[in-house]
XYZ file of C-alpha atoms in Angstrom:
69
model
C 23.959 -37.767 5.335
C 26.135 -34.901 6.573
C 24.943 -31.325 6.366
C 26.795 -29.049 3.968
C 27.422 -25.354 4.442
C 25.759 -22.510 2.548
C 28.718 -22.081 0.169
C 28.509 -25.748 -0.856
C 24.722 -25.471 -1.309
C 25.307 -22.500 -3.619
C 27.959 -24.424 -5.565
C 25.592 -27.377 -6.084
C 22.686 -25.096 -7.073
C 24.884 -23.418 -9.690
C 25.984 -26.775 -11.094
C 22.434 -28.128 -11.230
C 21.128 -24.975 -12.951
C 23.942 -25.160 -15.514
C 23.267 -28.826 -16.253
C 26.623 -29.948 -14.910
C 26.922 -33.480 -13.534
C 25.468 -36.854 -14.372
C 22.229 -38.209 -12.878
C 23.984 -39.860 -9.942
C 25.929 -36.714 -9.055
C 22.845 -34.501 -9.257
C 20.842 -36.937 -7.111
C 23.606 -36.926 -4.494
C 23.788 -33.115 -4.537
C 20.014 -32.825 -4.103
C 20.085 -35.273 -1.182
C 22.888 -33.276 0.454
C 20.983 -30.028 -0.045
C 17.821 -31.618 1.414
C 19.793 -32.658 4.503
C 21.070 -29.110 4.956
C 18.120 -26.742 4.371
C 14.630 -26.411 5.880
C 12.839 -25.997 2.522
C 11.616 -29.424 1.362
C 10.853 -28.317 -2.207
C 14.468 -28.289 -3.328
C 13.998 -29.236 -6.983
C 11.084 -26.836 -7.484
C 13.031 -24.030 -5.810
C 16.197 -24.637 -7.840
C 14.220 -24.670 -11.083
C 12.511 -21.366 -10.196
C 13.088 -20.058 -13.707
C 14.938 -17.400 -15.601
C 15.685 -14.119 -13.910
C 16.166 -15.640 -10.457
C 19.739 -15.481 -9.232
C 21.552 -18.331 -7.531
C 21.761 -16.229 -4.361
C 17.967 -15.743 -4.372
C 17.460 -19.490 -4.786
C 19.823 -20.262 -1.909
C 17.982 -17.711 0.264
C 14.676 -19.445 -0.570
C 16.156 -22.839 0.287
C 17.014 -21.574 3.767
C 13.461 -20.338 4.419
C 11.186 -22.772 6.200
C 8.620 -24.310 3.880
C 6.001 -25.009 6.521
C 2.398 -26.020 6.036
C 0.108 -24.720 8.738
C -3.078 -26.626 9.497
């Protein structure tokens, strides 16, 4: 899967949050986002809740979601 740029990630996040797209499209978008950002909790991050802007979500997606042992 090819990586997408930040603008495309933002576009997909906006569409997902607005409920745009069928199940297949949304699954493809999530896979593309996963291939492009270090945060592995894409769905949880996108569904962060009311009051969180799309830009804030995209910023969170680009932060490393590391588990330190």
